Amino acid sequence: MAALLRGLVQYVCGSKPTLQGTVTEHQTESGTWYCLYTPPAPSASVLYHLHGLGEIFAFVRKEVYWTAAALEQAGRPVHIVAPYDDTKSGMWSDGKTVQMFTRVLEDVMPQVERHLVVEKRCIQGFSMGGFGAMLLGLRHPELFSRIIVWDGALHSWETLTHTRAFIAKGQFGDVAVFEKNSPWKAAEACPDKAVPILIFVGRMQATLSYGRRFYKHLQDSGMQRVTFLETDLPHCLQPFVEQHGQRAIAFLFSGVD
């Protein structure tokens, strides 16, 4: 089954793997839902995962399972937190329809982390979530020590208005609001040009093109530690994690051991 959106096919992949840890659903006091994976062993590491455009909550839960399975295979106990944008199209930004950037930082993170000891915090995103992971990670490198983007919808204002006019108009309204919430501007202004970034792209022409342009922009903005990998994978997180999850986990923990 696939949900078809103009300019983007979002592939719904396989079933959930069996885990040693647990995946639970929670709601903040302000009403934001999120999935939480608790590893089978104690951990002081947290990975925030941001979902893609149009995803229902059950599919976000699958993405948590796939990511957790890779972490368990690597023997890395890491908490995974996956906030949910109930508008399904907020670009993880603060706009007219929803303020997901603020919800992540001021709603979800405080509730989750009041119960944890956190020494390492990373962020990843799939598709639209890649836009958000870049935005949050580049804006706040003091909070997120690593950024991973899986086949990200790294839109410019031009590509967003051309392929997702309803988001451009409904969430941002104009280019000035977009730029305030843009990973493009966040890259230029990033206070830590050495924050490590790992970008995977697949065979879908839209995200491949977005990824290539954004990678060049990161280089032009002086970002020093960016890895960009092209694959022939479909636009679904599962095959990316199954084929490249161990590389991503090694990236998350490089220099730690």
Tab-separated table of C-alpha atoms in Angstrom:
chain	number	residue	atom	x	y	z
A	1	MET	CA	0.000	0.000	0.000
A	2	ALA	CA	1.328	3.444	-0.845
A	3	ALA	CA	0.031	6.902	-0.120
A	4	LEU	CA	0.428	8.964	-3.290
A	5	LEU	CA	1.091	12.687	-2.925
A	6	ARG	CA	1.806	14.990	-5.845
A	7	GLY	CA	5.540	14.912	-6.492
A	8	LEU	CA	6.234	12.371	-3.788
A	9	VAL	CA	5.476	8.689	-3.297
A	10	GLN	CA	5.740	7.586	0.309
A	11	TYR	CA	6.316	3.838	0.453
A	12	VAL	CA	4.726	1.899	3.285
A	13	CYS	CA	7.131	-0.937	4.008
A	14	GLY	CA	7.125	-4.099	6.107
A	15	SER	CA	6.038	-5.130	9.571
A	16	LYS	CA	7.553	-4.309	12.945
A	17	PRO	CA	10.535	-6.373	14.122
A	18	THR	CA	10.697	-8.049	17.523
A	19	LEU	CA	12.511	-5.976	20.144
A	20	GLN	CA	14.061	-6.603	23.538
A	21	GLY	CA	13.171	-3.084	24.615
A	22	THR	CA	9.705	-1.541	24.733
A	23	VAL	CA	7.851	1.025	22.618
A	24	THR	CA	5.146	3.048	24.351
A	25	GLU	CA	2.905	5.964	23.416
A	26	HIS	CA	2.566	9.096	25.520
A	27	GLN	CA	0.962	12.521	25.445
A	28	THR	CA	2.428	15.682	26.925
A	29	GLU	CA	0.435	17.942	29.212
A	30	SER	CA	-0.035	20.257	26.220
A	31	GLY	CA	-1.404	17.429	24.082
A	32	THR	CA	1.530	16.442	21.854
A	33	TRP	CA	1.768	12.704	21.231
A	34	TYR	CA	5.082	10.890	20.990
A	35	CYS	CA	6.472	7.360	20.841
A	36	LEU	CA	9.161	6.356	23.315
A	37	TYR	CA	11.493	3.406	22.904
A	38	THR	CA	13.084	2.283	26.164
A	39	PRO	CA	16.156	0.088	25.618
A	40	PRO	CA	16.679	-3.170	27.539
A	41	ALA	CA	19.748	-1.761	29.318
A	42	PRO	CA	20.371	1.565	31.091
A	43	SER	CA	21.289	4.434	28.790
A	44	ALA	CA	22.173	8.109	28.998
A	45	SER	CA	21.731	8.610	25.230
A	46	VAL	CA	18.606	9.896	23.457
A	47	LEU	CA	17.863	9.900	19.731
A	48	TYR	CA	15.026	12.149	18.581
A	49	HIS	CA	13.283	10.931	15.422
A	50	LEU	CA	11.117	13.199	13.246
A	51	HIS	CA	8.623	11.618	10.838
A	52	GLY	CA	7.685	12.416	7.270
A	53	LEU	CA	4.816	14.168	5.527
A	54	GLY	CA	1.357	12.636	5.852
A	55	GLU	CA	2.296	9.869	8.271
A	56	ILE	CA	-0.246	8.420	10.656
A	57	PHE	CA	0.889	7.740	14.211
A	58	ALA	CA	0.972	3.965	13.670
A	59	PHE	CA	3.551	4.387	10.921
A	60	VAL	CA	5.708	6.630	13.112
A	61	ARG	CA	5.666	3.781	15.614
A	62	LYS	CA	6.980	1.432	12.898
A	63	GLU	CA	9.849	3.818	12.206
A	64	VAL	CA	10.758	3.702	15.888
A	65	TYR	CA	10.741	-0.113	15.767
A	66	TRP	CA	13.018	-0.211	12.711
A	67	THR	CA	15.482	2.228	14.274
A	68	ALA	CA	15.417	0.428	17.618
A	69	ALA	CA	16.074	-2.926	15.938
A	70	ALA	CA	19.252	-1.542	14.364
A	71	LEU	CA	20.395	-0.149	17.712
A	72	GLU	CA	19.756	-3.475	19.446
A	73	GLN	CA	21.641	-5.322	16.712
A	74	ALA	CA	24.595	-3.014	17.342
A	75	GLY	CA	24.353	-3.511	21.102
A	76	ARG	CA	23.741	0.200	21.664
A	77	PRO	CA	21.152	1.046	24.338
A	78	VAL	CA	19.609	4.352	23.252
A	79	HIS	CA	16.248	5.916	24.074
A	80	ILE	CA	14.289	6.937	20.969
A	81	VAL	CA	11.751	9.752	21.140
A	82	ALA	CA	9.472	10.329	18.136
A	83	PRO	CA	7.156	13.345	18.475
A	84	TYR	CA	4.027	13.413	16.322
A	85	ASP	CA	2.831	16.319	14.204
A	86	ASP	CA	-0.923	15.768	14.131
A	87	THR	CA	-1.261	18.161	11.176
A	88	LYS	CA	1.120	15.795	9.331
A	89	SER	CA	2.576	18.692	7.317
A	90	GLY	CA	4.116	21.289	9.642
A	91	MET	CA	7.709	20.821	8.406
A	92	TRP	CA	8.801	20.703	12.077
A	93	SER	CA	8.766	24.493	12.011
A	94	ASP	CA	7.018	27.324	13.836
A	95	GLY	CA	4.420	28.539	11.361
A	96	LYS	CA	0.814	29.615	11.074
A	97	THR	CA	-0.761	26.166	11.387
A	98	VAL	CA	1.427	24.499	13.999
A	99	GLN	CA	4.568	25.286	16.024
A	100	MET	CA	6.368	21.946	15.967
A	101	PHE	CA	9.862	23.414	16.448
A	102	THR	CA	8.759	24.859	19.783
A	103	ARG	CA	6.740	21.772	20.698
A	104	VAL	CA	9.805	19.555	20.361
A	105	LEU	CA	12.056	21.832	22.407
A	106	GLU	CA	9.646	23.131	25.035
A	107	ASP	CA	6.976	20.450	25.304
A	108	VAL	CA	8.268	16.983	24.391
A	109	MET	CA	11.906	17.236	25.466
A	110	PRO	CA	11.257	18.533	29.006
A	111	GLN	CA	8.598	15.882	29.694
A	112	VAL	CA	10.711	13.000	28.395
A	113	GLU	CA	14.009	14.062	29.878
A	114	ARG	CA	12.766	14.820	33.380
A	115	HIS	CA	12.737	11.044	33.853
A	116	LEU	CA	16.122	10.363	32.222
A	117	VAL	CA	19.795	11.026	32.746
A	118	VAL	CA	20.901	12.519	29.424
A	119	GLU	CA	24.569	12.763	28.508
A	120	LYS	CA	24.218	12.500	24.709
A	121	ARG	CA	21.410	13.725	22.498
A	122	CYS	CA	21.180	13.264	18.704
A	123	ILE	CA	18.487	13.913	16.113
A	124	GLN	CA	17.417	12.217	12.895
A	125	GLY	CA	14.584	12.680	10.449
A	126	PHE	CA	13.006	10.918	7.487
A	127	SER	CA	11.613	12.847	4.487
A	128	MET	CA	9.889	15.962	5.926
A	129	GLY	CA	11.517	14.989	9.207
A	130	GLY	CA	14.902	15.517	7.566
A	131	PHE	CA	13.990	19.176	7.072
A	132	GLY	CA	13.142	19.361	10.771
A	133	ALA	CA	16.204	17.459	11.962
A	134	MET	CA	18.437	19.853	10.042
A	135	LEU	CA	16.539	22.872	11.352
A	136	LEU	CA	16.653	21.795	15.000
A	137	GLY	CA	20.158	20.368	14.847
A	138	LEU	CA	21.753	23.320	13.075
A	139	ARG	CA	19.909	25.863	15.193
A	140	HIS	CA	20.840	24.094	18.427
A	141	PRO	CA	24.135	22.197	18.087
A	142	GLU	CA	24.585	22.660	21.835
A	143	LEU	CA	21.608	20.300	22.292
A	144	PHE	CA	22.115	17.798	19.448
A	145	SER	CA	25.614	16.400	18.994
A	146	ARG	CA	24.890	14.549	15.707
A	147	ILE	CA	22.387	14.986	12.848
A	148	ILE	CA	21.183	12.227	10.485
A	149	VAL	CA	18.884	12.811	7.517
A	150	TRP	CA	17.251	9.846	5.779
A	151	ASP	CA	16.136	10.801	2.243
A	152	GLY	CA	15.133	14.233	3.455
A	153	ALA	CA	12.658	16.650	1.898
A	154	LEU	CA	15.185	19.479	2.186
A	155	HIS	CA	13.008	22.035	0.453
A	156	SER	CA	13.938	25.526	-0.586
A	157	TRP	CA	11.139	28.078	-0.809
A	158	GLU	CA	11.083	27.560	-4.579
A	159	THR	CA	10.694	23.772	-4.434
A	160	LEU	CA	8.146	23.977	-1.617
A	161	THR	CA	5.922	26.428	-3.472
A	162	HIS	CA	6.228	24.356	-6.650
A	163	THR	CA	5.502	20.906	-5.181
A	164	ARG	CA	3.801	21.609	-1.837
A	165	ALA	CA	1.941	24.868	-2.333
A	166	PHE	CA	-0.554	23.987	0.401
A	167	ILE	CA	2.289	23.844	2.952
A	168	ALA	CA	3.995	26.965	1.626
A	169	LYS	CA	0.746	28.909	1.918
A	170	GLY	CA	-0.789	27.261	4.969
A	171	GLN	CA	2.229	26.904	7.266
A	172	PHE	CA	4.497	29.746	6.136
A	173	GLY	CA	2.508	32.188	4.046
A	174	ASP	CA	5.520	33.934	2.559
A	175	VAL	CA	9.241	33.554	2.022
A	176	ALA	CA	10.160	35.688	5.048
A	177	VAL	CA	8.439	33.310	7.474
A	178	PHE	CA	9.915	30.318	5.655
A	179	GLU	CA	13.439	31.680	5.939
A	180	LYS	CA	13.031	32.172	9.694
A	181	ASN	CA	12.240	28.456	9.864
A	182	SER	CA	14.646	27.266	7.204
A	183	PRO	CA	17.558	24.838	7.614
A	184	TRP	CA	19.161	26.781	4.767
A	185	LYS	CA	19.405	29.886	6.937
A	186	ALA	CA	20.197	27.756	9.989
A	187	ALA	CA	23.233	26.335	8.175
A	188	GLU	CA	24.521	29.808	7.389
A	189	ALA	CA	24.082	30.936	10.998
A	190	CYS	CA	25.045	27.684	12.757
A	191	PRO	CA	27.216	28.579	15.773
A	192	ASP	CA	29.163	25.300	15.562
A	193	LYS	CA	30.402	24.623	12.051
A	194	ALA	CA	31.923	21.321	13.216
A	195	VAL	CA	28.676	19.567	14.194
A	196	PRO	CA	28.751	16.148	12.439
A	197	ILE	CA	26.064	15.590	9.787
A	198	LEU	CA	25.207	12.403	7.862
A	199	ILE	CA	22.847	12.589	4.877
A	200	PHE	CA	21.451	9.576	3.005
A	201	VAL	CA	19.483	9.976	-0.219
A	202	GLY	CA	17.667	7.377	-2.295
A	203	ARG	CA	16.538	6.921	-5.865
A	204	MET	CA	13.516	9.237	-5.766
A	205	GLN	CA	14.454	12.164	-7.977
A	206	ALA	CA	12.877	14.853	-5.802
A	207	THR	CA	14.708	14.047	-2.575
A	208	LEU	CA	17.902	13.209	-4.472
A	209	SER	CA	17.869	16.658	-6.057
A	210	TYR	CA	17.013	18.386	-2.766
A	211	GLY	CA	19.767	16.501	-0.977
A	212	ARG	CA	22.440	17.343	-3.517
A	213	ARG	CA	21.587	21.037	-3.444
A	214	PHE	CA	21.477	21.153	0.333
A	215	TYR	CA	24.783	19.308	0.627
A	216	LYS	CA	26.413	21.961	-1.554
A	217	HIS	CA	24.795	24.664	0.574
A	218	LEU	CA	26.225	23.104	3.735
A	219	GLN	CA	29.674	23.171	2.171
A	220	ASP	CA	29.207	26.769	1.021
A	221	SER	CA	28.047	27.684	4.549
A	222	GLY	CA	31.289	26.399	6.050
A	223	MET	CA	29.952	23.231	7.672
A	224	GLN	CA	33.058	21.128	8.205
A	225	ARG	CA	31.907	17.571	8.974
A	226	VAL	CA	29.273	16.548	6.446
A	227	THR	CA	28.986	13.074	4.901
A	228	PHE	CA	26.653	12.654	1.911
A	229	LEU	CA	25.747	9.171	0.642
A	230	GLU	CA	23.685	8.346	-2.450
A	231	THR	CA	21.837	5.014	-2.603
A	232	ASP	CA	19.362	3.264	-4.899
A	233	LEU	CA	16.766	2.759	-2.154
A	234	PRO	CA	13.036	3.596	-2.269
A	235	HIS	CA	11.531	6.383	-0.193
A	236	CYS	CA	10.903	4.413	3.000
A	237	LEU	CA	12.907	4.442	6.207
A	238	GLN	CA	12.946	0.652	6.639
A	239	PRO	CA	15.333	-0.293	3.794
A	240	PHE	CA	17.602	2.625	4.661
A	241	VAL	CA	17.921	1.487	8.267
A	242	GLU	CA	18.272	-2.179	7.306
A	243	GLN	CA	21.093	-1.475	4.831
A	244	HIS	CA	22.786	1.530	6.432
A	245	GLY	CA	21.688	1.453	10.058
A	246	GLN	CA	24.991	0.132	11.357
A	247	ARG	CA	26.896	2.858	9.539
A	248	ALA	CA	24.543	5.448	11.009
A	249	ILE	CA	24.990	4.045	14.513
A	250	ALA	CA	28.771	4.056	14.130
A	251	PHE	CA	28.445	7.710	13.094
A	252	LEU	CA	26.325	8.527	16.153
A	253	PHE	CA	28.904	7.051	18.492
A	254	SER	CA	32.117	7.954	16.678
A	255	GLY	CA	34.665	9.305	19.122
A	256	VAL	CA	32.650	8.136	22.138
A	257	ASP	CA	34.293	4.796	22.984
